[in-house]
């Protein structure tokens, strides 16, 4: 009997000491499109007046775009404290007259980050791989010019504001079929359901063509009336539209009603409201190439709604008289084409992909010729690291002379 109890107790102890099974499900990460950081440049090293020695300059903190960084969550995970302090410059010593400069600190961020100061003033836009900008200068080392006293480095708070870079942005009210469209034209599998606000975070898919051409498409959280004053997803959505090259308006031909407490909007009214929301947020967005896609035509069996809507759009601005003046935008967006499709049934999806490609190529060539004609060069908005290192070396040499 005692032997049986001992064996049972031993089995219990062995079972209790086994490691708990690990949760194999991938951890969900919250989408971050804005991140506040504290940055400080290193202080300059002290000089020695007796020997004319110069202290080293403090290191700088700079932000650099890296195409391999997917999102700002990666930046946060690499430094949860969100503080970056560069190395101080070395002091001058009796047997080491010229102190070494402090090491710089590099904050790598995804493409599409706008770097701003704490007052919202933009410091730089980082759209290209390896593009960088200094956000906290290191202090100068001690020399005769500053009485051999090293200066403190620059300290400030910066905000990394991510605006997704994609070739095409899907624009539409909730439940218009944007997520279904993205799923149809690419391999992305966003959440799809028959209720508003299915998409609560941006998705980016890639359209692939037989000749290996790839075009990126962003499905962004749905707009609602008042988005320009930050209702609903508001600016969280609208800011991502600024970096895209083409807008694809997805319109439900049956119209849209967010809730029974809200007014029902016809398909024509939703086009005007989307136009107006973009206009009130940033009128420059309306200058982007745009295509209008009328979705869910499989529900319009006699094509009456679809044909009526097409006539209303083609009849602008005269057809504005048919709707309330409060819905009238001041500047009408010009569509490069009107397409009919059923994203759910994959009807006309290839036609949509083909039209998008042709319009992107057309406007890219048009822009290239315009820049070539007027000799326009893109401005450099950041100083390269190699350039700064060269400047540091020249300053060090000048202190020895």
mmCIF file of C-alpha atoms in Angstrom:
data_model
loop_
_atom_site.group_PDB
_atom_site.id
_atom_site.type_symbol
_atom_site.label_atom_id
_atom_site.label_comp_id
_atom_site.label_asym_id
_atom_site.label_seq_id
_atom_site.Cartn_x
_atom_site.Cartn_y
_atom_site.Cartn_z
ATOM 1 C CA UNK A 1 0.000 0.000 0.000
ATOM 2 C CA UNK A 2 2.800 2.402 0.942
ATOM 3 C CA UNK A 3 4.645 1.526 -2.269
ATOM 4 C CA UNK A 4 1.549 2.386 -4.339
ATOM 5 C CA UNK A 5 1.187 5.765 -2.582
ATOM 6 C CA UNK A 6 4.875 6.564 -3.123
ATOM 7 C CA UNK A 7 4.641 5.785 -6.830
ATOM 8 C CA UNK A 8 1.494 7.915 -7.147
ATOM 9 C CA UNK A 9 3.166 10.851 -5.347
ATOM 10 C CA UNK A 10 6.230 10.550 -7.562
ATOM 11 C CA UNK A 11 4.058 10.607 -10.690
ATOM 12 C CA UNK A 12 2.302 13.767 -9.435
ATOM 13 C CA UNK A 13 5.626 15.530 -8.810
ATOM 14 C CA UNK A 14 6.988 14.570 -12.232
ATOM 15 C CA UNK A 15 3.839 15.829 -13.982
ATOM 16 C CA UNK A 16 3.833 19.120 -12.047
ATOM 17 C CA UNK A 17 7.456 19.868 -12.996
ATOM 18 C CA UNK A 18 6.868 19.451 -16.734
ATOM 19 C CA UNK A 19 7.079 22.658 -18.693
ATOM 20 C CA UNK A 20 3.708 24.108 -19.645
ATOM 21 C CA UNK A 21 2.979 23.806 -23.341
ATOM 22 C CA UNK A 22 3.911 26.919 -25.254
ATOM 23 C CA UNK A 23 1.273 28.927 -27.035
ATOM 24 C CA UNK A 24 2.056 28.336 -30.692
ATOM 25 C CA UNK A 25 -0.348 30.956 -31.996
ATOM 26 C CA UNK A 26 1.408 34.036 -33.384
ATOM 27 C CA UNK A 27 1.258 37.042 -31.109
ATOM 28 C CA UNK A 28 -1.024 39.812 -32.329
ATOM 29 C CA UNK A 29 0.721 43.123 -32.735
ATOM 30 C CA UNK A 30 -1.036 46.455 -32.562
ATOM 31 C CA UNK A 31 -0.621 48.584 -35.658
ATOM 32 C CA UNK A 32 1.344 51.719 -34.780
ATOM 33 C CA UNK A 33 1.479 54.639 -37.173
ATOM 34 C CA UNK A 34 2.814 57.260 -34.755
ATOM 35 C CA UNK A 35 5.645 56.978 -32.236
ATOM 36 C CA UNK A 36 7.094 59.633 -29.894
ATOM 37 C CA UNK A 37 10.800 59.382 -29.023
ATOM 38 C CA UNK A 38 13.250 61.344 -26.862
ATOM 39 C CA UNK A 39 16.628 61.888 -28.505
ATOM 40 C CA UNK A 40 19.806 63.505 -27.203
ATOM 41 C CA UNK A 41 23.141 64.138 -28.905
ATOM 42 C CA UNK A 42 26.306 63.335 -26.981
ATOM 43 C CA UNK A 43 28.096 66.107 -25.129
ATOM 44 C CA UNK A 44 31.445 67.294 -26.424
ATOM 45 C CA UNK A 45 34.616 66.263 -24.599
ATOM 46 C CA UNK A 46 36.663 68.719 -22.532
ATOM 47 C CA UNK A 47 39.840 70.274 -23.967
ATOM 48 C CA UNK A 48 43.110 71.011 -22.175
ATOM 49 C CA UNK A 49 44.083 74.663 -22.349
ATOM 50 C CA UNK A 50 47.656 74.039 -21.179
ATOM 51 C CA UNK A 51 48.474 71.810 -24.123
ATOM 52 C CA UNK A 52 45.963 73.256 -26.601
ATOM 53 C CA UNK A 53 44.162 69.932 -26.693
ATOM 54 C CA UNK A 54 40.675 69.617 -28.189
ATOM 55 C CA UNK A 55 37.872 67.439 -26.888
ATOM 56 C CA UNK A 56 36.012 65.162 -29.275
ATOM 57 C CA UNK A 57 32.596 66.096 -30.648
ATOM 58 C CA UNK A 58 29.587 64.306 -29.222
ATOM 59 C CA UNK A 59 27.805 61.735 -31.348
ATOM 60 C CA UNK A 60 24.636 62.552 -33.270
ATOM 61 C CA UNK A 61 21.286 60.774 -33.344
ATOM 62 C CA UNK A 62 19.861 60.273 -36.800
ATOM 63 C CA UNK A 63 16.856 58.531 -38.320
ATOM 64 C CA UNK A 64 17.376 56.323 -41.366
ATOM 65 C CA UNK A 65 14.819 54.681 -43.661
ATOM 66 C CA UNK A 66 15.266 50.946 -44.154
ATOM 67 C CA UNK A 67 13.148 49.010 -46.642
ATOM 68 C CA UNK A 68 13.509 45.861 -44.503
ATOM 69 C CA UNK A 69 11.764 47.467 -41.504
ATOM 70 C CA UNK A 70 8.054 46.710 -41.878
ATOM 71 C CA UNK A 71 6.425 48.933 -39.247
ATOM 72 C CA UNK A 72 6.928 51.185 -36.234
ATOM 73 C CA UNK A 73 6.137 48.304 -33.884
ATOM 74 C CA UNK A 74 9.589 46.923 -34.746
ATOM 75 C CA UNK A 75 11.127 50.273 -33.741
ATOM 76 C CA UNK A 76 9.276 50.213 -30.429
ATOM 77 C CA UNK A 77 10.306 46.622 -29.687
ATOM 78 C CA UNK A 78 13.983 47.455 -30.270
ATOM 79 C CA UNK A 79 13.855 50.184 -27.610
ATOM 80 C CA UNK A 80 10.727 50.102 -25.378
ATOM 81 C CA UNK A 81 12.015 53.040 -23.300
ATOM 82 C CA UNK A 82 11.938 55.203 -26.441
ATOM 83 C CA UNK A 83 15.081 57.105 -25.407
ATOM 84 C CA UNK A 84 18.144 57.449 -27.621
ATOM 85 C CA UNK A 85 21.302 59.099 -26.267
ATOM 86 C CA UNK A 86 24.434 59.266 -28.405
ATOM 87 C CA UNK A 87 27.926 58.733 -27.009
ATOM 88 C CA UNK A 88 29.851 61.666 -25.525
ATOM 89 C CA UNK A 89 33.075 62.880 -27.080
ATOM 90 C CA UNK A 90 36.329 61.908 -25.368
ATOM 91 C CA UNK A 91 38.223 64.436 -23.282
ATOM 92 C CA UNK A 92 41.608 65.635 -24.388
ATOM 93 C CA UNK A 93 44.435 64.099 -22.335
ATOM 94 C CA UNK A 94 48.088 64.817 -21.791
ATOM 95 C CA UNK A 95 49.196 61.966 -24.010
ATOM 96 C CA UNK A 96 46.118 62.135 -26.348
ATOM 97 C CA UNK A 97 45.736 65.746 -27.390
ATOM 98 C CA UNK A 98 42.789 65.253 -29.740
ATOM 99 C CA UNK A 99 39.824 63.430 -28.149
ATOM 100 C CA UNK A 100 37.865 60.993 -30.317
ATOM 101 C CA UNK A 101 34.349 61.857 -31.393
ATOM 102 C CA UNK A 102 31.427 59.992 -29.804
ATOM 103 C CA UNK A 103 29.604 57.261 -31.721
ATOM 104 C CA UNK A 104 26.429 58.205 -33.570
ATOM 105 C CA UNK A 105 23.144 56.393 -32.929
ATOM 106 C CA UNK A 106 21.001 55.292 -35.864
ATOM 107 C CA UNK A 107 17.242 54.768 -35.520
ATOM 108 C CA UNK A 108 16.100 52.607 -38.428
ATOM 109 C CA UNK A 109 12.499 53.150 -39.508
ATOM 110 C CA UNK A 110 10.232 51.891 -42.319
ATOM 111 C CA UNK A 111 9.876 53.780 -45.577
ATOM 112 C CA UNK A 112 7.188 56.432 -45.496
ATOM 113 C CA UNK A 113 8.028 57.953 -42.102
ATOM 114 C CA UNK A 114 7.632 61.673 -41.642
ATOM 115 C CA UNK A 115 9.872 62.967 -38.834
ATOM 116 C CA UNK A 116 8.375 65.862 -36.869
ATOM 117 C CA UNK A 117 9.321 67.852 -33.785
ATOM 118 C CA UNK A 118 7.067 67.970 -30.740
ATOM 119 C CA UNK A 119 5.236 71.009 -32.157
ATOM 120 C CA UNK A 120 4.277 69.103 -35.310
ATOM 121 C CA UNK A 121 6.775 70.852 -37.601
ATOM 122 C CA UNK A 122 8.134 68.467 -40.205
ATOM 123 C CA UNK A 123 11.872 67.832 -40.059
ATOM 124 C CA UNK A 124 12.131 65.383 -42.964
ATOM 125 C CA UNK A 125 10.199 62.926 -45.134
ATOM 126 C CA UNK A 126 11.908 59.561 -45.510
ATOM 127 C CA UNK A 127 10.517 57.882 -48.621
ATOM 128 C CA UNK A 128 13.593 56.136 -50.005
ATOM 129 C CA UNK A 129 15.877 53.382 -48.727
ATOM 130 C CA UNK A 130 18.940 54.731 -46.843
ATOM 131 C CA UNK A 131 17.525 58.257 -46.746
ATOM 132 C CA UNK A 132 18.392 59.792 -43.378
ATOM 133 C CA UNK A 133 18.231 62.931 -41.282
ATOM 134 C CA UNK A 134 19.989 64.114 -38.119
ATOM 135 C CA UNK A 135 17.464 64.685 -35.319
ATOM 136 C CA UNK A 136 19.853 65.529 -32.445
ATOM 137 C CA UNK A 137 23.243 67.132 -33.077
ATOM 138 C CA UNK A 138 26.167 66.242 -30.845
ATOM 139 C CA UNK A 139 27.842 68.996 -28.848
ATOM 140 C CA UNK A 140 31.139 70.497 -30.046
ATOM 141 C CA UNK A 141 34.299 69.413 -28.263
ATOM 142 C CA UNK A 142 36.214 71.883 -26.092
ATOM 143 C CA UNK A 143 38.552 74.155 -28.076
ATOM 144 C CA UNK A 144 40.009 77.614 -27.805
ATOM 145 C CA UNK A 145 36.803 78.975 -29.384
ATOM 146 C CA UNK A 146 34.652 77.814 -26.458
ATOM 147 C CA UNK A 147 37.260 78.147 -23.708
ATOM 148 C CA UNK A 148 38.066 74.418 -23.985
ATOM 149 C CA UNK A 149 34.685 73.488 -22.481
ATOM 150 C CA UNK A 150 32.738 70.806 -24.323
ATOM 151 C CA UNK A 151 29.165 71.760 -25.196
ATOM 152 C CA UNK A 152 26.038 69.751 -24.467
ATOM 153 C CA UNK A 153 24.350 67.827 -27.237
ATOM 154 C CA UNK A 154 20.945 68.771 -28.609
ATOM 155 C CA UNK A 155 18.000 67.238 -26.743
ATOM 156 C CA UNK A 156 14.473 67.128 -28.146
ATOM 157 C CA UNK A 157 11.339 65.065 -28.560
ATOM 158 C CA UNK A 158 10.520 63.837 -32.043
ATOM 159 C CA UNK A 159 7.487 62.092 -33.527
ATOM 160 C CA UNK A 160 7.750 59.380 -36.165
ATOM 161 C CA UNK A 161 4.579 59.604 -38.232
ATOM 162 C CA UNK A 162 4.118 56.683 -40.618
ATOM 163 C CA UNK A 163 2.271 57.216 -43.877
ATOM 164 C CA UNK A 164 2.063 53.997 -45.819
ATOM 165 C CA UNK A 165 3.661 53.941 -49.251
ATOM 166 C CA UNK A 166 1.628 52.120 -51.883
ATOM 167 C CA UNK A 167 0.966 52.562 -55.580
ATOM 168 C CA UNK A 168 -2.820 52.439 -55.191
ATOM 169 C CA UNK A 169 -5.157 53.366 -52.328
ATOM 170 C CA UNK A 170 -8.672 51.927 -52.076
ATOM 171 C CA UNK A 171 -11.100 54.703 -51.148
ATOM 172 C CA UNK A 172 -14.651 54.020 -50.044
ATOM 173 C CA UNK A 173 -17.179 53.987 -47.250
ATOM 174 C CA UNK A 174 -17.355 50.987 -44.890
ATOM 175 C CA UNK A 175 -18.726 47.786 -46.419
ATOM 176 C CA UNK A 176 -18.222 49.028 -49.991
ATOM 177 C CA UNK A 177 -16.104 45.962 -50.782
ATOM 178 C CA UNK A 178 -12.561 47.319 -50.424
ATOM 179 C CA UNK A 179 -11.258 44.300 -48.507
ATOM 180 C CA UNK A 180 -12.923 41.929 -50.975
ATOM 181 C CA UNK A 181 -11.373 43.874 -53.854
ATOM 182 C CA UNK A 182 -7.917 43.659 -52.293
ATOM 183 C CA UNK A 183 -8.362 39.927 -51.774
ATOM 184 C CA UNK A 184 -9.468 39.528 -55.404
ATOM 185 C CA UNK A 185 -6.577 41.421 -57.007
ATOM 186 C CA UNK A 186 -3.813 40.188 -54.689
ATOM 187 C CA UNK A 187 -2.896 37.338 -52.394
ATOM 188 C CA UNK A 188 -3.658 39.321 -49.259
ATOM 189 C CA UNK A 189 -6.424 37.948 -47.021
ATOM 190 C CA UNK A 190 -7.898 40.829 -45.003
ATOM 191 C CA UNK A 191 -10.892 40.274 -42.742
ATOM 192 C CA UNK A 192 -14.113 40.319 -44.788
ATOM 193 C CA UNK A 193 -17.661 40.518 -43.412
ATOM 194 C CA UNK A 194 -21.003 42.104 -44.237
ATOM 195 C CA UNK A 195 -20.877 44.838 -41.619
ATOM 196 C CA UNK A 196 -19.167 48.233 -41.423
ATOM 197 C CA UNK A 197 -15.652 48.766 -40.065
ATOM 198 C CA UNK A 198 -14.376 45.289 -40.831
ATOM 199 C CA UNK A 199 -11.015 46.915 -41.575
ATOM 200 C CA UNK A 200 -9.586 48.587 -38.480
ATOM 201 C CA UNK A 201 -5.950 48.554 -39.620
ATOM 202 C CA UNK A 202 -4.332 49.095 -43.019
ATOM 203 C CA UNK A 203 -3.551 46.156 -45.276
ATOM 204 C CA UNK A 204 -1.162 46.206 -48.221
ATOM 205 C CA UNK A 205 -1.414 43.645 -50.979
ATOM 206 C CA UNK A 206 0.606 43.146 -54.143
ATOM 207 C CA UNK A 207 -0.902 42.724 -57.593
ATOM 208 C CA UNK A 208 1.242 40.459 -59.742
ATOM 209 C CA UNK A 209 1.265 40.356 -63.542
ATOM 210 C CA UNK A 210 2.470 37.633 -65.966
ATOM 211 C CA UNK A 211 5.597 39.684 -66.839
ATOM 212 C CA UNK A 212 6.492 39.840 -63.095
ATOM 213 C CA UNK A 213 5.435 43.474 -62.726
ATOM 214 C CA UNK A 214 4.191 44.186 -59.192
ATOM 215 C CA UNK A 215 1.898 46.978 -58.000
ATOM 216 C CA UNK A 216 1.091 47.528 -54.320
ATOM 217 C CA UNK A 217 -2.458 48.250 -53.167
ATOM 218 C CA UNK A 218 -3.474 49.599 -49.742
ATOM 219 C CA UNK A 219 -6.833 48.815 -48.171
ATOM 220 C CA UNK A 220 -7.309 51.498 -45.556
ATOM 221 C CA UNK A 221 -9.942 51.847 -42.814
ATOM 222 C CA UNK A 222 -13.278 53.081 -44.170
ATOM 223 C CA UNK A 223 -14.161 56.734 -44.289
ATOM 224 C CA UNK A 224 -17.339 58.157 -42.823
ATOM 225 C CA UNK A 225 -18.896 61.585 -43.074
ATOM 226 C CA UNK A 226 -16.844 64.004 -40.988
ATOM 227 C CA UNK A 227 -13.558 62.122 -41.380
ATOM 228 C CA UNK A 228 -11.786 65.395 -42.233
ATOM 229 C CA UNK A 229 -12.472 66.581 -38.659
ATOM 230 C CA UNK A 230 -11.238 63.243 -37.303
ATOM 231 C CA UNK A 231 -14.561 61.437 -36.948
ATOM 232 C CA UNK A 232 -14.325 57.662 -37.137
ATOM 233 C CA UNK A 233 -10.841 56.695 -38.314
ATOM 234 C CA UNK A 234 -10.449 60.314 -39.450
ATOM 235 C CA UNK A 235 -6.888 61.454 -39.940
ATOM 236 C CA UNK A 236 -5.638 57.970 -39.059
ATOM 237 C CA UNK A 237 -6.948 56.939 -42.478
ATOM 238 C CA UNK A 238 -6.587 60.108 -44.493
ATOM 239 C CA UNK A 239 -2.882 60.672 -43.861
ATOM 240 C CA UNK A 240 -2.043 57.313 -45.466
ATOM 241 C CA UNK A 241 -3.609 58.384 -48.738
ATOM 242 C CA UNK A 242 -1.077 61.170 -49.282
ATOM 243 C CA UNK A 243 1.818 58.965 -50.439
ATOM 244 C CA UNK A 244 -0.135 56.808 -52.886
ATOM 245 C CA UNK A 245 0.083 57.392 -56.639
ATOM 246 C CA UNK A 246 -3.462 56.498 -57.687
ATOM 247 C CA UNK A 247 -6.866 56.400 -55.965
ATOM 248 C CA UNK A 248 -9.310 53.600 -56.700
ATOM 249 C CA UNK A 249 -12.786 54.598 -55.523
ATOM 250 C CA UNK A 250 -14.844 51.536 -54.550
ATOM 251 C CA UNK A 251 -18.569 52.346 -54.636
ATOM 252 C CA UNK A 252 -21.446 50.096 -53.587
ATOM 253 C CA UNK A 253 -24.135 50.655 -56.239
ATOM 254 C CA UNK A 254 -26.800 50.131 -53.543
ATOM 255 C CA UNK A 255 -25.508 53.110 -51.585
ATOM 256 C CA UNK A 256 -24.544 53.177 -47.908
ATOM 257 C CA UNK A 257 -26.060 53.710 -44.475
ATOM 258 C CA UNK A 258 -23.729 53.474 -41.475
ATOM 259 C CA UNK A 259 -26.568 53.019 -38.953
ATOM 260 C CA UNK A 260 -30.305 53.615 -38.775
ATOM 261 C CA UNK A 261 -29.550 56.841 -36.900
ATOM 262 C CA UNK A 262 -27.699 58.118 -39.975
ATOM 263 C CA UNK A 263 -29.050 59.197 -43.343
ATOM 264 C CA UNK A 264 -29.048 56.733 -46.199
ATOM 265 C CA UNK A 265 -26.729 57.866 -48.985
ATOM 266 C CA UNK A 266 -27.205 56.806 -52.589
ATOM 267 C CA UNK A 267 -24.229 55.595 -54.622
ATOM 268 C CA UNK A 268 -23.993 58.989 -56.333
ATOM 269 C CA UNK A 269 -24.084 60.783 -52.971
ATOM 270 C CA UNK A 270 -21.310 58.559 -51.591
ATOM 271 C CA UNK A 271 -19.066 59.557 -54.501
ATOM 272 C CA UNK A 272 -19.680 63.224 -53.767
ATOM 273 C CA UNK A 273 -19.152 62.749 -50.026
ATOM 274 C CA UNK A 274 -15.876 60.914 -50.545
ATOM 275 C CA UNK A 275 -14.812 63.706 -52.894
ATOM 276 C CA UNK A 276 -15.739 66.296 -50.273
ATOM 277 C CA UNK A 277 -13.973 64.535 -47.383
ATOM 278 C CA UNK A 278 -10.732 64.381 -49.359
ATOM 279 C CA UNK A 279 -11.132 68.006 -50.402
ATOM 280 C CA UNK A 280 -11.650 69.223 -46.833
ATOM 281 C CA UNK A 281 -8.695 67.224 -45.557
ATOM 282 C CA UNK A 282 -6.173 68.159 -48.240
ATOM 283 C CA UNK A 283 -7.205 69.536 -51.609
ATOM 284 C CA UNK A 284 -3.933 68.414 -53.177
ATOM 285 C CA UNK A 285 -5.109 64.793 -52.873
ATOM 286 C CA UNK A 286 -7.742 65.518 -55.542
ATOM 287 C CA UNK A 287 -4.952 66.073 -58.076
ATOM 288 C CA UNK A 288 -3.956 62.409 -57.906
ATOM 289 C CA UNK A 289 -5.019 60.093 -60.751
ATOM 290 C CA UNK A 290 -8.291 58.354 -59.846
ATOM 291 C CA UNK A 291 -10.414 55.499 -61.160
ATOM 292 C CA UNK A 292 -14.029 54.867 -60.210
ATOM 293 C CA UNK A 293 -15.022 51.213 -59.653
ATOM 294 C CA UNK A 294 -18.735 50.425 -59.261
ATOM 295 C CA UNK A 295 -18.901 47.308 -57.121
ATOM 296 C CA UNK A 296 -21.569 44.642 -56.462
ATOM 297 C CA UNK A 297 -23.069 44.876 -59.966
ATOM 298 C CA UNK A 298 -24.122 41.223 -59.574
ATOM 299 C CA UNK A 299 -26.937 42.537 -57.345
ATOM 300 C CA UNK A 300 -28.168 44.899 -60.073
ATOM 301 C CA UNK A 301 -29.803 42.325 -62.336
ATOM 302 C CA UNK A 302 -31.288 44.759 -64.864
ATOM 303 C CA UNK A 303 -28.319 47.193 -64.721
ATOM 304 C CA UNK A 304 -30.709 50.059 -64.048
ATOM 305 C CA UNK A 305 -28.864 51.389 -60.963
ATOM 306 C CA UNK A 306 -25.483 50.983 -62.597
ATOM 307 C CA UNK A 307 -26.425 52.771 -65.818
ATOM 308 C CA UNK A 308 -28.157 55.599 -63.934
ATOM 309 C CA UNK A 309 -25.083 56.111 -61.744
ATOM 310 C CA UNK A 310 -22.755 56.193 -64.745
ATOM 311 C CA UNK A 311 -24.920 58.857 -66.405
ATOM 312 C CA UNK A 312 -24.906 60.936 -63.197
ATOM 313 C CA UNK A 313 -21.098 60.809 -62.935
ATOM 314 C CA UNK A 314 -20.615 61.616 -66.623
ATOM 315 C CA UNK A 315 -23.123 64.443 -66.272
ATOM 316 C CA UNK A 316 -21.133 66.302 -63.604
ATOM 317 C CA UNK A 317 -21.264 69.127 -62.662
ATOM 318 C CA UNK A 318 -24.791 69.569 -64.060
ATOM 319 C CA UNK A 319 -26.076 66.474 -62.214
ATOM 320 C CA UNK A 320 -25.197 68.101 -58.858
ATOM 321 C CA UNK A 321 -28.608 69.791 -58.971
ATOM 322 C CA UNK A 322 -30.217 66.430 -58.142
ATOM 323 C CA UNK A 323 -28.668 66.292 -54.638
ATOM 324 C CA UNK A 324 -28.594 68.513 -51.554
ATOM 325 C CA UNK A 325 -26.199 71.464 -51.852
ATOM 326 C CA UNK A 326 -24.501 70.421 -48.580
ATOM 327 C CA UNK A 327 -23.052 67.439 -50.438
ATOM 328 C CA UNK A 328 -21.525 69.536 -53.222
ATOM 329 C CA UNK A 329 -17.702 69.576 -53.239
ATOM 330 C CA UNK A 330 -16.060 72.783 -54.418
ATOM 331 C CA UNK A 331 -13.571 70.873 -56.589
ATOM 332 C CA UNK A 332 -14.701 67.768 -58.419
ATOM 333 C CA UNK A 333 -12.248 64.926 -58.758
ATOM 334 C CA UNK A 334 -11.580 63.847 -62.350
ATOM 335 C CA UNK A 335 -11.858 60.114 -62.917
ATOM 336 C CA UNK A 336 -9.647 58.460 -65.528
ATOM 337 C CA UNK A 337 -12.303 55.846 -66.097
ATOM 338 C CA UNK A 338 -15.427 54.161 -64.730
ATOM 339 C CA UNK A 339 -15.303 50.398 -64.242
ATOM 340 C CA UNK A 340 -18.014 47.877 -63.355
ATOM 341 C CA UNK A 341 -17.136 44.859 -61.262
ATOM 342 C CA UNK A 342 -18.181 42.294 -58.697
ATOM 343 C CA UNK A 343 -15.216 41.735 -56.405
ATOM 344 C CA UNK A 344 -17.052 38.951 -54.572
ATOM 345 C CA UNK A 345 -17.561 36.939 -57.787
ATOM 346 C CA UNK A 346 -14.178 38.014 -59.247
ATOM 347 C CA UNK A 347 -16.019 39.557 -62.231
ATOM 348 C CA UNK A 348 -13.903 42.037 -64.239
ATOM 349 C CA UNK A 349 -11.039 41.832 -61.710
ATOM 350 C CA UNK A 350 -8.423 41.351 -64.452
ATOM 351 C CA UNK A 351 -9.813 44.344 -66.302
ATOM 352 C CA UNK A 352 -9.434 46.444 -63.143
ATOM 353 C CA UNK A 353 -5.824 45.318 -62.734
ATOM 354 C CA UNK A 354 -5.064 46.110 -66.355
ATOM 355 C CA UNK A 355 -6.628 49.585 -66.158
ATOM 356 C CA UNK A 356 -4.715 50.412 -62.960
ATOM 357 C CA UNK A 357 -1.427 49.439 -64.572
ATOM 358 C CA UNK A 358 -2.050 51.467 -67.711
ATOM 359 C CA UNK A 359 -3.039 54.589 -65.782
ATOM 360 C CA UNK A 360 -0.037 54.345 -63.452
ATOM 361 C CA UNK A 361 2.307 53.977 -66.413
ATOM 362 C CA UNK A 362 0.637 56.859 -68.253
ATOM 363 C CA UNK A 363 0.893 59.289 -65.344
ATOM 364 C CA UNK A 364 4.439 58.192 -64.480
ATOM 365 C CA UNK A 365 5.583 58.914 -68.038
ATOM 366 C CA UNK A 366 3.689 62.212 -68.037
ATOM 367 C CA UNK A 367 5.381 63.282 -64.792
ATOM 368 C CA UNK A 368 8.799 62.185 -66.051
ATOM 369 C CA UNK A 369 8.462 64.264 -69.231
ATOM 370 C CA UNK A 370 7.279 67.291 -67.252
ATOM 371 C CA UNK A 371 10.260 67.126 -64.907
ATOM 372 C CA UNK A 372 12.620 66.598 -67.821
ATOM 373 C CA UNK A 373 11.162 69.572 -69.683
ATOM 374 C CA UNK A 374 11.494 71.966 -66.761
ATOM 375 C CA UNK A 375 14.692 70.500 -65.332
ATOM 376 C CA UNK A 376 13.073 69.745 -61.995
ATOM 377 C CA UNK A 377 15.215 67.880 -59.473
ATOM 378 C CA UNK A 378 13.914 66.410 -56.259
ATOM 379 C CA UNK A 379 15.237 68.384 -53.250
ATOM 380 C CA UNK A 380 17.598 66.729 -50.779
ATOM 381 C CA UNK A 381 15.961 66.961 -47.355
ATOM 382 C CA UNK A 382 18.590 65.079 -45.376
ATOM 383 C CA UNK A 383 22.313 65.197 -44.870
ATOM 384 C CA UNK A 384 24.040 61.860 -45.453
ATOM 385 C CA UNK A 385 26.064 60.152 -42.759
ATOM 386 C CA UNK A 386 29.221 60.063 -44.896
ATOM 387 C CA UNK A 387 28.932 63.798 -45.469
ATOM 388 C CA UNK A 388 28.668 64.436 -41.725
ATOM 389 C CA UNK A 389 31.642 62.192 -40.951
ATOM 390 C CA UNK A 390 33.696 64.057 -43.549
ATOM 391 C CA UNK A 391 32.684 67.359 -41.935
ATOM 392 C CA UNK A 392 33.697 66.048 -38.513
ATOM 393 C CA UNK A 393 37.117 65.023 -39.796
ATOM 394 C CA UNK A 394 37.676 68.445 -41.364
ATOM 395 C CA UNK A 395 36.701 70.159 -38.103
ATOM 396 C CA UNK A 396 39.081 67.922 -36.167
ATOM 397 C CA UNK A 397 41.933 68.784 -38.513
ATOM 398 C CA UNK A 398 41.209 72.502 -38.209
ATOM 399 C CA UNK A 399 41.485 72.303 -34.442
ATOM 400 C CA UNK A 400 45.015 70.907 -34.741
ATOM 401 C CA UNK A 401 46.191 73.683 -37.029
#
